XYZ file of C-alpha atoms in Angstrom:
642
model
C -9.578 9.599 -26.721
C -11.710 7.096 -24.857
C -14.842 5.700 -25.505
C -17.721 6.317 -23.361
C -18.148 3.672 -20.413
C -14.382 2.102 -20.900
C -12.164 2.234 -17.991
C -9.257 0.989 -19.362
C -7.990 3.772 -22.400
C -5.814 2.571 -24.621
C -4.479 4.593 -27.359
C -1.557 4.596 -30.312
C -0.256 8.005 -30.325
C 1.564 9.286 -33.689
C 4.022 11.806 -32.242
C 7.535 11.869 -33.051
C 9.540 8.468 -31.869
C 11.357 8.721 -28.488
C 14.922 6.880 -27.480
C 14.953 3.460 -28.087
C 14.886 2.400 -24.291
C 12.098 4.698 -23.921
C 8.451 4.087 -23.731
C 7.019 7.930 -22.819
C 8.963 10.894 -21.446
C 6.966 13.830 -19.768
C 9.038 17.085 -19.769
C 9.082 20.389 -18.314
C 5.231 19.778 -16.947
C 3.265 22.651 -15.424
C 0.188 22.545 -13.901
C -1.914 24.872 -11.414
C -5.298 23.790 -10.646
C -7.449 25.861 -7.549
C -4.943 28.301 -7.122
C -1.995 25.252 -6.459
C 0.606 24.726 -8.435
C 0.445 20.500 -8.603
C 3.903 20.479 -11.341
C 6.634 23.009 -11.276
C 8.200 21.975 -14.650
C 9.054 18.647 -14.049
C 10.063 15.514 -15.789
C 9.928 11.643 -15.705
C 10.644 9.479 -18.065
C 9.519 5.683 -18.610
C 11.855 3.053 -20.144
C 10.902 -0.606 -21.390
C 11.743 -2.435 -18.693
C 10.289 -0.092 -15.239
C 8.044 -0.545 -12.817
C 7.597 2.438 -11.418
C 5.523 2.832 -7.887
C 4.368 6.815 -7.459
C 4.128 7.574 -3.849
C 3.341 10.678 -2.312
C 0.994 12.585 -0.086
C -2.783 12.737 -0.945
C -3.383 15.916 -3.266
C 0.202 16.226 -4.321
C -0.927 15.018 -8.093
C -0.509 12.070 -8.389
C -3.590 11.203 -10.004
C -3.727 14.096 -11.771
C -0.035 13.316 -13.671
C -1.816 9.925 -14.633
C -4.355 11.954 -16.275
C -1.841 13.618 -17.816
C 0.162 10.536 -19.263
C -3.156 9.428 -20.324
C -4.571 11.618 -22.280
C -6.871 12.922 -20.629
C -6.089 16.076 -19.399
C -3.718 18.406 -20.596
C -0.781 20.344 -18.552
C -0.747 24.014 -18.929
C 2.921 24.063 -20.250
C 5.256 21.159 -21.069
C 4.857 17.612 -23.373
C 4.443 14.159 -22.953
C 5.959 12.310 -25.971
C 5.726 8.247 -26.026
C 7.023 6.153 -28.189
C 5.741 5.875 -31.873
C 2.657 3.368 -32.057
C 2.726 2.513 -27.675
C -0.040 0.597 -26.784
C -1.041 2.571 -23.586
C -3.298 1.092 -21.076
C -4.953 3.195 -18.229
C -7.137 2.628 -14.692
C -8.433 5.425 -12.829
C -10.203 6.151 -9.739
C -13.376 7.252 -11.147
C -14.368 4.708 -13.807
C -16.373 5.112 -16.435
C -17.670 1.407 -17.054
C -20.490 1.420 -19.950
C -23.997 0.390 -17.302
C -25.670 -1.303 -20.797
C -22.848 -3.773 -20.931
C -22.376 -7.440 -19.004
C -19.464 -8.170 -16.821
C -17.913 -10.432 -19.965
C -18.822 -7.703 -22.731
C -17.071 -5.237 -20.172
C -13.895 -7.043 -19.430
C -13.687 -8.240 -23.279
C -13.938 -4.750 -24.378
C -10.052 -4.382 -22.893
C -8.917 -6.507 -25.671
C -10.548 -4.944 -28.469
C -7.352 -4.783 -29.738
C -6.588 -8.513 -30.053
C -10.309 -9.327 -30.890
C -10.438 -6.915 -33.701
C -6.606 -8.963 -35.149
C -8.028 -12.443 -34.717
C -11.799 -11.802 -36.381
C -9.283 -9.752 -39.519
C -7.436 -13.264 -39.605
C -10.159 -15.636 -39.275
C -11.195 -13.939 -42.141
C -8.571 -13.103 -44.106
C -8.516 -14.977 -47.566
C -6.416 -18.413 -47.409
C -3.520 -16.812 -50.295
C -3.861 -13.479 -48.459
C -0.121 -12.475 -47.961
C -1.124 -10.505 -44.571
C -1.351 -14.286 -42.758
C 2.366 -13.949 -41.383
C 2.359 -10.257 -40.485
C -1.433 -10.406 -38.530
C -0.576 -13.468 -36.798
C 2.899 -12.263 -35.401
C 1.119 -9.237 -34.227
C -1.681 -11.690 -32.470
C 1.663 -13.783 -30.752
C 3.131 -10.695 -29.589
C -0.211 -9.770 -27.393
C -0.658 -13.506 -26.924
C -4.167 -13.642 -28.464
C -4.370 -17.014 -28.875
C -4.942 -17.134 -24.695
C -7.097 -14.706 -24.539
C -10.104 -16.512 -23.031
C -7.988 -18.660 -21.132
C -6.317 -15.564 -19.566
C -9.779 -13.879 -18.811
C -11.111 -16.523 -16.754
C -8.175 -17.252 -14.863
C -7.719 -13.458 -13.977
C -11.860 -13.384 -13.400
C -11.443 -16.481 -10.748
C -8.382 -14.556 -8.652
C -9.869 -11.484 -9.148
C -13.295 -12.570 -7.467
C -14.864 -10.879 -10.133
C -18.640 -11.334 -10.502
C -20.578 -13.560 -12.489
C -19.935 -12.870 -16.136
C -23.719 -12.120 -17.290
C -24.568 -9.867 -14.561
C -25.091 -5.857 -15.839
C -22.585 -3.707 -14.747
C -25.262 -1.211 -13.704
C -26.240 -3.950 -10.627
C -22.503 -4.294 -9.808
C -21.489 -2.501 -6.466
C -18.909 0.101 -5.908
C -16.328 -2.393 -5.288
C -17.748 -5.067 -7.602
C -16.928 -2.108 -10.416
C -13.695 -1.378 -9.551
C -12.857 -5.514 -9.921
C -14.120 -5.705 -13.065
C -12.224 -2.880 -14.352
C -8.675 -4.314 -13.230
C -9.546 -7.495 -14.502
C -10.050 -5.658 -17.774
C -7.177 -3.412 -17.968
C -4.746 -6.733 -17.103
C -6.273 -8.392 -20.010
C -5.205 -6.228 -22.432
C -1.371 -6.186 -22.474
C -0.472 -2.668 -23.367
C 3.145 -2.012 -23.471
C 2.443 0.421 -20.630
C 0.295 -0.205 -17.791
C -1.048 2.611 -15.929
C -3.101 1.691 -12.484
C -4.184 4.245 -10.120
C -5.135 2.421 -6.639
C -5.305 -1.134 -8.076
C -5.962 -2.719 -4.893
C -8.613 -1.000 -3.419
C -11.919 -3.440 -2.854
C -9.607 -6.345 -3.406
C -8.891 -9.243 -0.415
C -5.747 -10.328 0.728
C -5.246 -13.551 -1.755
C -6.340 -11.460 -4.795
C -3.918 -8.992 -4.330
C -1.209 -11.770 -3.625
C -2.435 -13.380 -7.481
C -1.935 -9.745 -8.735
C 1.525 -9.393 -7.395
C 2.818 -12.708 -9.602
C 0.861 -11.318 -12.092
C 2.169 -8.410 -12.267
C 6.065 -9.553 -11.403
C 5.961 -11.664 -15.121
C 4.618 -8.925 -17.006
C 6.115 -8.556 -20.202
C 5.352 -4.640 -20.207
C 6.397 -1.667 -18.177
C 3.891 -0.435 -15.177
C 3.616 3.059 -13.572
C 1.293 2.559 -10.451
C -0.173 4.314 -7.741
C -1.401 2.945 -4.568
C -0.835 3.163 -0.612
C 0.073 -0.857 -0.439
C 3.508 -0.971 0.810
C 3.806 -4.702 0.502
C 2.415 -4.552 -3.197
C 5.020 -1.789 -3.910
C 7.614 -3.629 -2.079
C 7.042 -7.024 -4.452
C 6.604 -5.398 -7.517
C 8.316 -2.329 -7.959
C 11.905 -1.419 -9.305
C 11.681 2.193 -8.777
C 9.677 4.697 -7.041
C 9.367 8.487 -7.887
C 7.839 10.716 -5.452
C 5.894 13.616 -6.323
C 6.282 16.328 -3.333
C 6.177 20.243 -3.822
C 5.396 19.411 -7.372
C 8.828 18.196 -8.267
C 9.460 14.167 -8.422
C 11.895 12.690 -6.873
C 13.667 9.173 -8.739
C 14.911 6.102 -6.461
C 16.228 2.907 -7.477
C 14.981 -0.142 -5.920
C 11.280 -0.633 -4.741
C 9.373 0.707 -1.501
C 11.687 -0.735 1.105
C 14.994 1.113 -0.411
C 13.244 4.472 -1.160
C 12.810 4.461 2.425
C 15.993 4.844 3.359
C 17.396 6.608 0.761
C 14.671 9.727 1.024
C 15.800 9.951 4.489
C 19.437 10.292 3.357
C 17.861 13.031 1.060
C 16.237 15.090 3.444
C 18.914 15.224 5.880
C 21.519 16.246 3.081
C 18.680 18.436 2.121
C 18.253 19.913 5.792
C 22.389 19.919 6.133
C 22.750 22.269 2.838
C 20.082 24.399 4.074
C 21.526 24.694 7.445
C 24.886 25.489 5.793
C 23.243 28.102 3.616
C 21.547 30.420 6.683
C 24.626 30.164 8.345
C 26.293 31.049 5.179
C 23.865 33.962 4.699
C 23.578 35.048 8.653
C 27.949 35.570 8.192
C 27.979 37.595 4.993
C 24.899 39.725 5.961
C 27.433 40.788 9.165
C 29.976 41.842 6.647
C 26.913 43.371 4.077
C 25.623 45.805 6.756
C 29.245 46.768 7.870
C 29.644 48.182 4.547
C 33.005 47.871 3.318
C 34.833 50.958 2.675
C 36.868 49.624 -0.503
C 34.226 48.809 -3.425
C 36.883 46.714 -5.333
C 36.010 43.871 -7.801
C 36.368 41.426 -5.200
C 34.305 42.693 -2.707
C 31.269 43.261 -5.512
C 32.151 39.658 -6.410
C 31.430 38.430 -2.792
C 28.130 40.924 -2.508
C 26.637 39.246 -6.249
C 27.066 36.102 -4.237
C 25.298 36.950 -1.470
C 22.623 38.120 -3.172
C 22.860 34.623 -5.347
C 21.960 32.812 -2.315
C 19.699 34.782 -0.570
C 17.846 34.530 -4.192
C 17.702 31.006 -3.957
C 14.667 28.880 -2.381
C 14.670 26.615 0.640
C 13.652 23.451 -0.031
C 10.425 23.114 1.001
C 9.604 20.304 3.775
C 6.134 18.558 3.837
C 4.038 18.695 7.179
C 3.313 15.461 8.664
C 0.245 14.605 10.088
C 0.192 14.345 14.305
C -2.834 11.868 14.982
C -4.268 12.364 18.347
C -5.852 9.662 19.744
C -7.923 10.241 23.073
C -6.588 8.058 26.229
C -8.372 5.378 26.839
C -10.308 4.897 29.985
C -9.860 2.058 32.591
C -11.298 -1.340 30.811
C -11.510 -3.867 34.127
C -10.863 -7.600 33.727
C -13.126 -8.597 31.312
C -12.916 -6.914 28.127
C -15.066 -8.891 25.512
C -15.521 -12.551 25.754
C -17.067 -14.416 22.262
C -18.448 -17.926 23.673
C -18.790 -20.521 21.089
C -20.302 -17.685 18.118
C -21.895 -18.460 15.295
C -23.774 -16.240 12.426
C -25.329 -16.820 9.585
C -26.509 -14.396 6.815
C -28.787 -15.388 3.780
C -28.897 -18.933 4.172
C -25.026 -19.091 4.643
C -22.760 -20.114 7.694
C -20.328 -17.471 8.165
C -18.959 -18.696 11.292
C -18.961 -20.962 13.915
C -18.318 -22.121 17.124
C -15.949 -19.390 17.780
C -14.684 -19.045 21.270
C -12.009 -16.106 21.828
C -11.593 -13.946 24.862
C -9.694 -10.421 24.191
C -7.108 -8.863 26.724
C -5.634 -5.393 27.517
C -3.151 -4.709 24.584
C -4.530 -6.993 21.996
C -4.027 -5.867 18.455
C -6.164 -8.276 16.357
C -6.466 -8.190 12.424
C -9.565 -9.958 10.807
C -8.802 -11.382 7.329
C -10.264 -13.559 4.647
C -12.116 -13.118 1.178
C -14.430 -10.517 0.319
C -17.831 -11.543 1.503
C -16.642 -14.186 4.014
C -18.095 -12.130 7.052
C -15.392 -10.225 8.865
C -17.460 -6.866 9.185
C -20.673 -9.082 10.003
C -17.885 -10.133 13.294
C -16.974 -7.023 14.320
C -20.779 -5.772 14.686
C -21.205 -9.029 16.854
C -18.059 -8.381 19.041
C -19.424 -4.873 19.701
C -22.877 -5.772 20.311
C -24.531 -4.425 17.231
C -25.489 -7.851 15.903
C -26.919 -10.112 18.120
C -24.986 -14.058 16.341
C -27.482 -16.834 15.737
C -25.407 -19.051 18.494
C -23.315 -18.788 21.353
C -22.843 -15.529 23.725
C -21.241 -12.481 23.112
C -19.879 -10.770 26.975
C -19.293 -7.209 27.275
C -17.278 -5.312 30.577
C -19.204 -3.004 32.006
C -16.082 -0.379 31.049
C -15.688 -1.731 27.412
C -16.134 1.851 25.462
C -16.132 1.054 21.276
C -15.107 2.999 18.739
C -16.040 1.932 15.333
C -14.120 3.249 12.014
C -16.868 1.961 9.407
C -15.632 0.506 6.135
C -17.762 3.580 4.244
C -16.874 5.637 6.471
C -18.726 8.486 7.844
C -21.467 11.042 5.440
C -20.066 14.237 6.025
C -22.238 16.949 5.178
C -20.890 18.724 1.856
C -21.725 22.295 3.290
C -20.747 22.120 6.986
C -17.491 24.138 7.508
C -14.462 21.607 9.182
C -14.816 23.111 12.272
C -18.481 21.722 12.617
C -18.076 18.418 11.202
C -15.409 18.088 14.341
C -16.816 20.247 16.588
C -20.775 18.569 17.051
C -21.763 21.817 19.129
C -18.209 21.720 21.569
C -15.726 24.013 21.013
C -13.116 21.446 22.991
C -12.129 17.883 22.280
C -11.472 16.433 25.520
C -7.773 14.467 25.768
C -8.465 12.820 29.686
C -8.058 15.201 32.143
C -7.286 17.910 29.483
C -8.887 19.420 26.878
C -7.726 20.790 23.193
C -9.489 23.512 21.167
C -11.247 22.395 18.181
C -9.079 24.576 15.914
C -6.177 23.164 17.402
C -7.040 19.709 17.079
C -7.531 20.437 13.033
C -4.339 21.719 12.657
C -2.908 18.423 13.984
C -4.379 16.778 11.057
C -2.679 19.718 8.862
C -5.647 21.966 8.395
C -4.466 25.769 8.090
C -6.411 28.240 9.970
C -7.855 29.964 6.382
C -8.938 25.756 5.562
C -10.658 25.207 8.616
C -13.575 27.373 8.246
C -13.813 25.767 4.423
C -16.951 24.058 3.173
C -16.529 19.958 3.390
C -17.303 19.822 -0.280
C -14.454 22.407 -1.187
C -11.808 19.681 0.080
C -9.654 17.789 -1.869
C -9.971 13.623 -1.773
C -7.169 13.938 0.959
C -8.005 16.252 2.975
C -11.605 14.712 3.391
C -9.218 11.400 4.210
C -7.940 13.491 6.918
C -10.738 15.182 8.233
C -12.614 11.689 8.750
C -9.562 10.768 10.885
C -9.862 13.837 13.032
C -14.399 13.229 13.741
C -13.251 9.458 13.795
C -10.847 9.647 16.817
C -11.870 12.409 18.607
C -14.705 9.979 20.159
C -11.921 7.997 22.451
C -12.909 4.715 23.559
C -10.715 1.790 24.998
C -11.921 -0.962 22.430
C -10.906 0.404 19.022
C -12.653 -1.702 15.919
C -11.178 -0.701 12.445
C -12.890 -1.583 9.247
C -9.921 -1.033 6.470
C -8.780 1.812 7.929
C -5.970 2.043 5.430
C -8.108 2.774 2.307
C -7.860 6.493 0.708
C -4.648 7.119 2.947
C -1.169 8.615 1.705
C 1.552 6.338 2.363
C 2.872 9.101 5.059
C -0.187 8.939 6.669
C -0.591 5.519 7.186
C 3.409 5.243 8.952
C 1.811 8.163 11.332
C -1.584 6.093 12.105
C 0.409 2.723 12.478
C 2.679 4.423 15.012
C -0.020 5.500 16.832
C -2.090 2.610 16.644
C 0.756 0.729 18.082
C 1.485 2.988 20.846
C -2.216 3.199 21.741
C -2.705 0.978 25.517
C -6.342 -0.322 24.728
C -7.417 -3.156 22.562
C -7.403 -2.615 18.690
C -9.076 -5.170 15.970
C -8.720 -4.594 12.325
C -10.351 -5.385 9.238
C -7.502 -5.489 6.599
C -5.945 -6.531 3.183
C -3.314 -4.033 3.700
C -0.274 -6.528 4.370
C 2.225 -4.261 5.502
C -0.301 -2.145 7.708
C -1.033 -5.756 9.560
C 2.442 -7.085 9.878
C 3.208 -3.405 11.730
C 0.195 -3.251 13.842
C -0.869 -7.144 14.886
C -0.121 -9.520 17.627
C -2.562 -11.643 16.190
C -4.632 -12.692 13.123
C -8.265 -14.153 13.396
C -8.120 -15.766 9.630
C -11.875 -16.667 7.900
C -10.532 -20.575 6.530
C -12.695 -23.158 4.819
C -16.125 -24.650 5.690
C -16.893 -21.140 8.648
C -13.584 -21.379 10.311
C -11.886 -18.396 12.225
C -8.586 -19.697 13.176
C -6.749 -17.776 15.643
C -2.432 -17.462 15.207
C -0.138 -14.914 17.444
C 1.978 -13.390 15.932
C 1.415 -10.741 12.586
C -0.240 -11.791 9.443
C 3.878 -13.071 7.704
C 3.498 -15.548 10.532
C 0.118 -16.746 10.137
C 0.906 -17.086 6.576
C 4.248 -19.310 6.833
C 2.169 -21.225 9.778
C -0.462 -21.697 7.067
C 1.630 -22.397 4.241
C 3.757 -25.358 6.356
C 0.707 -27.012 7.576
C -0.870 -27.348 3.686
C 2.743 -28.642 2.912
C 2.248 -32.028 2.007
C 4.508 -34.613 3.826
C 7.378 -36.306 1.838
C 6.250 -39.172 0.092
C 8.904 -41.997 1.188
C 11.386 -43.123 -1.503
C 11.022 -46.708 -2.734
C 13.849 -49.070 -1.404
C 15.586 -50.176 -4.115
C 14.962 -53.712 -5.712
C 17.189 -56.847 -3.360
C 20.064 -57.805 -5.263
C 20.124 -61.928 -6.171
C 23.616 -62.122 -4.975
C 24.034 -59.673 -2.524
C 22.404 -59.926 1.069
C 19.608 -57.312 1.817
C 21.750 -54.267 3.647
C 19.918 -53.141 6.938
C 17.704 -50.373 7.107
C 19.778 -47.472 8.309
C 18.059 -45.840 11.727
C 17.100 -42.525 11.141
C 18.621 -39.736 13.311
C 15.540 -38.391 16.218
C 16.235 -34.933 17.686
C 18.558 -34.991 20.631
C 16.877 -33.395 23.801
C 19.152 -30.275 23.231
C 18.109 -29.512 19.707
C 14.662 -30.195 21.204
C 14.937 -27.165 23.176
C 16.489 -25.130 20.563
C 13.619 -25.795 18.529
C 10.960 -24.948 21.407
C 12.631 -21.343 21.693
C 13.568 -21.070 18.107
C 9.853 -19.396 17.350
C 10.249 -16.791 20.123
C 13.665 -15.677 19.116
C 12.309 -15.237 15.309
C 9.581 -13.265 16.786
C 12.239 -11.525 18.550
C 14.636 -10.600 15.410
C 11.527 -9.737 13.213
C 10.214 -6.948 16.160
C 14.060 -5.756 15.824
C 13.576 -5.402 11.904
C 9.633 -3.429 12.293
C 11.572 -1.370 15.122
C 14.337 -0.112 12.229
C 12.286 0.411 9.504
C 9.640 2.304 12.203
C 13.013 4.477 12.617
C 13.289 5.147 8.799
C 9.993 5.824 8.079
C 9.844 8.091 10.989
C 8.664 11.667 9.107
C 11.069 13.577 12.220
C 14.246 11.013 11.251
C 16.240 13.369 9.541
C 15.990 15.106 12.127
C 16.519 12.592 15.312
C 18.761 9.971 13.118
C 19.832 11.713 10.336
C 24.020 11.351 11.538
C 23.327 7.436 12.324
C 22.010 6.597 9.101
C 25.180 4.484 8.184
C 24.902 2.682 11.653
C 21.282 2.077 11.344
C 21.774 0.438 7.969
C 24.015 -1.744 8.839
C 21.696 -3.143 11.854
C 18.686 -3.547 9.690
C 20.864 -5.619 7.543
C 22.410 -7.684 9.960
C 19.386 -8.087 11.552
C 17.168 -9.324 8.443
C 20.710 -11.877 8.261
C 20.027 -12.877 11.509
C 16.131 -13.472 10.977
C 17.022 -15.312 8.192
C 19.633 -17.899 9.520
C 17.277 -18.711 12.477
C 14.200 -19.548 9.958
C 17.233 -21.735 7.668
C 17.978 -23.357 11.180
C 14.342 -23.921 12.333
C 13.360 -25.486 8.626
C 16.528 -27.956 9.470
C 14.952 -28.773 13.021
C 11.765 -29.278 11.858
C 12.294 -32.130 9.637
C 14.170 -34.176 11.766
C 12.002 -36.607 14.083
C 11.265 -35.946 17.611
């Protein structure tokens, strides 16, 4: 179905037409691959107007189902049946870009489509009665933009220059052109697996608009919260190989799969007690075998027959303790760097405390890894001083993370000769430690290169923080992570007592984690701002505000006298303190919001919370109410005159 080299498949399927509010329906779908059954016979269908976020944990399938959808693998029992004629459009993972071809003759290919219906009109004959009918079709995909569209989406996208071969592109560099092709083309259906990966904050904020005035229906994976938040209006989750439908996007499936799984957990309580009663009265044997008493045996039986719902293990990240850090931690003293001829930044001066929790952002390329390998010591900067205590221990997650060798067994990629990781004063065996990080005992002695994509995700997590340290520098730590995953790592991240900085375009993970944003700005500038990244943004977004222009006075009248100027109203020294303590108590309401949702997307809340559920939504709503009255107050404060 797709040609060699394309990442984006698109394809017009000739199967039998579906319901008219339906774009594709997959029903009944089975699939077992290495001995694990990824699709029970399940179904999901697609309407016109969806856009569907598919969330669960790594190596439940969802890829795989994509795949499926696509084309390009087949289930082992079941359909998938789109509409007649849907224009289909598809990103994967692993793309399959053509290495002869230039960015432009890449990203072009995507609208092959369009290309093909303009160069069939431009050359149509001037009485040819197929004018109308060809250029409808070209309105409908709006052709007539096409280049416009491309170099708009090339510019936000950051993708590279447009004669470069895609065979000197990088990884990442790759992976941009390919969503910049598959956007392009305006199927009816958009399929992206992972569409923000290698993509900076302001890119994926483009994307987001994009995507929320897109005339077609999307079905999406990817582990950006904020991204599924924005532009989602359902999400399905795929767990046990059965999916799961919610209305509303990321924020609402939230709270209503915890309602789920404590209903789920109540039934199944009810049931064993159910079962633990009648199997008193089974082994009593009753005497009289009437009809009734066979009736209440076959029911028994019914329910002992049926299965337990099946609960998903959670990882439990351990991180080490950290050691005592002293009074200076890391001091940066007026740093500068510079890299190939280019400025990266300057005069930077920025002393880190106990506690800190520090995210690094800014576009691709701008420098932030190049800063954390001068805070740590790695890179010596081109100006200014870089102090280190004497206590400081790092602990660098690198952006590639680490090379695992494909035929060590788990235990030795942890275990680097010890059979103990060491917690403090205690210690933790090494098969232990793995099955924290949801290794069974018959994976652990596995071969590296037998593991799926998430359990290698997992197993870099459990070499990664096994090595301790009180100074904790994360280079997108979020990337390849199930959304489960990344609630467990934030929690712990938060909880953990040393100092934490974090390279990240992962919105949500920074608003959850940070108590302050070092931003890369225009012409080398790291600005500092407390608070998470929402803050820095409004901050950002007030001070590029431009100032009212004043209104002209209106022309003096010939007969009338000219009327005074009226004195405008100043703040009164009361509303001058309410605005002074207006920013703390926002701070305030928002930590009250991050502490609620914490509590939903707690993996243990059906357990802890599950009879408060009703209370706890109604404080998260009253409390976003509150947070946003005092930002409607502060915005009236702020433009009176002190």
């Amino acid at each position: 179905m797709n040609q060699a080299g394309v990442a984006l498949a698109q394809c017009r399927f000739t199967m039998p037409e579906t319901p008219p509010n339906s774009l594709l329906a997959a029903k009944d779908l089975k699939l077992t691959y290495d001995l694990q059954t990824v699709l029970k016979g399940t179904s999901l269908t697609i309407c016109e107007n969806d856009r569907v976020g598919l969330v669960g944990h790594n190596g439940s399938g969802k890829s795989t189902f994509l795949r499926i959808l696509s084309g390009q693998l087949a289930p082992d029992s079941g359909s998938v049946i789109p509409r007649n004629g849907l224009r289909l459009g598809y990103l994967p993972q692993e793309l399959e870009l053509n290495p002869e071809h230039t960015v432009e003759e890449s990203i072009r290919s995507g609208a092959r489509e369009v290309l093909g219906l303009i160069k069939e009109f431009e050359t149509l004959p001037a009485d040819s009665s197929r004018h109308e009918s060809i250029e409808q079709q070209i309105l409908a995909l709006d052709g007539w933009h096409l280049d416009q569209r491309i170099r708009t989406a090339m510019t936000h996208l950051r993708v590279p220059e447009k004669g470069r071969a895609v065979s000197d592109l990088s990884g990442g560099e790759q992976r941009r052109v390919a969503l910049c092709q598959a956007l392009i083309a305006r199927p009816e259906l958009l399929i992206l697996d992972e569409p923000t990966n290698h993509l900076d904050n302001e890119s994926i904020l483009w994307m987001v608009k994009f995507l929320e005035k897109y005339p077609g229906a999307l079905l999406l994976v990817t582990h950006d919260r904020y991204f599924l938040d924005r532009v989602t209006n359902r999400i399905v989750e795929l767990a046990n190989g059965l999916f799961y439908p919610y209305k509303g996007n990321y924020t609402r499936y939230l709270e209503a799969s915890a309602q789920r799984r404590t209903s789920e957990a109540i039934a199944e309580k009810r049931r064993q007690m159910f079962l633990r009663r009648e199997l008193e009265w089974v082994r009593r044997g009753p005497k009289a075998r009437t009809t009734k008493a066979k009736s209440r045996i076959d029911r028994f039986e019914a329910v002992a027959a049926q299965t337990a719902v099946e609960t998903e293990e959670t990882v439990n990240l351990l991180i080490p303790p950290p050691p005592a850090m002293g009074n200076r931690i890391v001091d940066l003293v007026n740093v500068g760097h510079a890299l190939g001829g280019r400025t990266l930044f300057q005069n930077l001066h920025f002393n880190f405390h106990a506690g800190m929790k520090i995210g690094i952002v800014g576009c691709n390329g701008a420098g932030k890894t190049t800063l954390l390998k001068v805070i740590m010591g790695q890179l010596a900067p081109n100006s200014g001083t870089v102090k280190i205590g004497q206590l400081i221990r790092f602990n660098y997650v690198d952006q590639t993370r680490l090379q695992l060798n494909p035929e060590h067994r788990l235990i030795e990629a942890v275990g680097d000769g010890s059979e103990f990781v060491i917690f403090g004063q205690k210690s933790l065996s090494l098969r232990g430690y793995l099955k924290q990080f949801l290794f069974s005992e018959d994976r652990i002695d596995t071969k590296i290169k037998l593991l799926s994509g998430g359990e290698r995700s997992r197993l870099l997590l459990a070499v990664i923080l096994k090595q301790g340290g009180n100074f904790l520098l994360l280079d997108e730590p979020t990337n390849d992570l199930d959304l489960n995953t990344l609630r467990v790592l934030e929690e712990a991240l938060a909880a953990f007592p040393g100092v934490i900085v974090a390279v990240s375009h992962d919105r949500y993970f920074l608003n959850r984690i940070c108590t302050g944003i070092l931003a890369f700005e225009a012409e080398s500038q790291v600005t500092y701002s407390v608070g998470n990244y929402d803050y820095y943004l409004e901050k950002r977004q007030r001070l590029e505000k431009p100032a009212d222009e004043p209104k002209p006075s209106p022309p003096n009248s010939f007969c009338k006298p000219t009327p005074s100027k009226e004195k405008r109203r100043k703040l009164s020294w009361k509303e001058s303190c309410e605005l002074e303590g207006m920013e703390a108590q926002i701070m305030e309401a928002e930590q009250e919001i991050e502490r609620l949702e914490a509590i939903f997307s707690s993996p243990d809340f059906h357990k802890e919370h599950g009879d408060r559920t009703k209370e706890l939504n109604q404080q998260l709503e009253a409390a976003r109410k509150r947070t946003a009255s005092l930002y409607a107050r502060w915005e009236e404060l702020e433009i009176i005159p002190k």
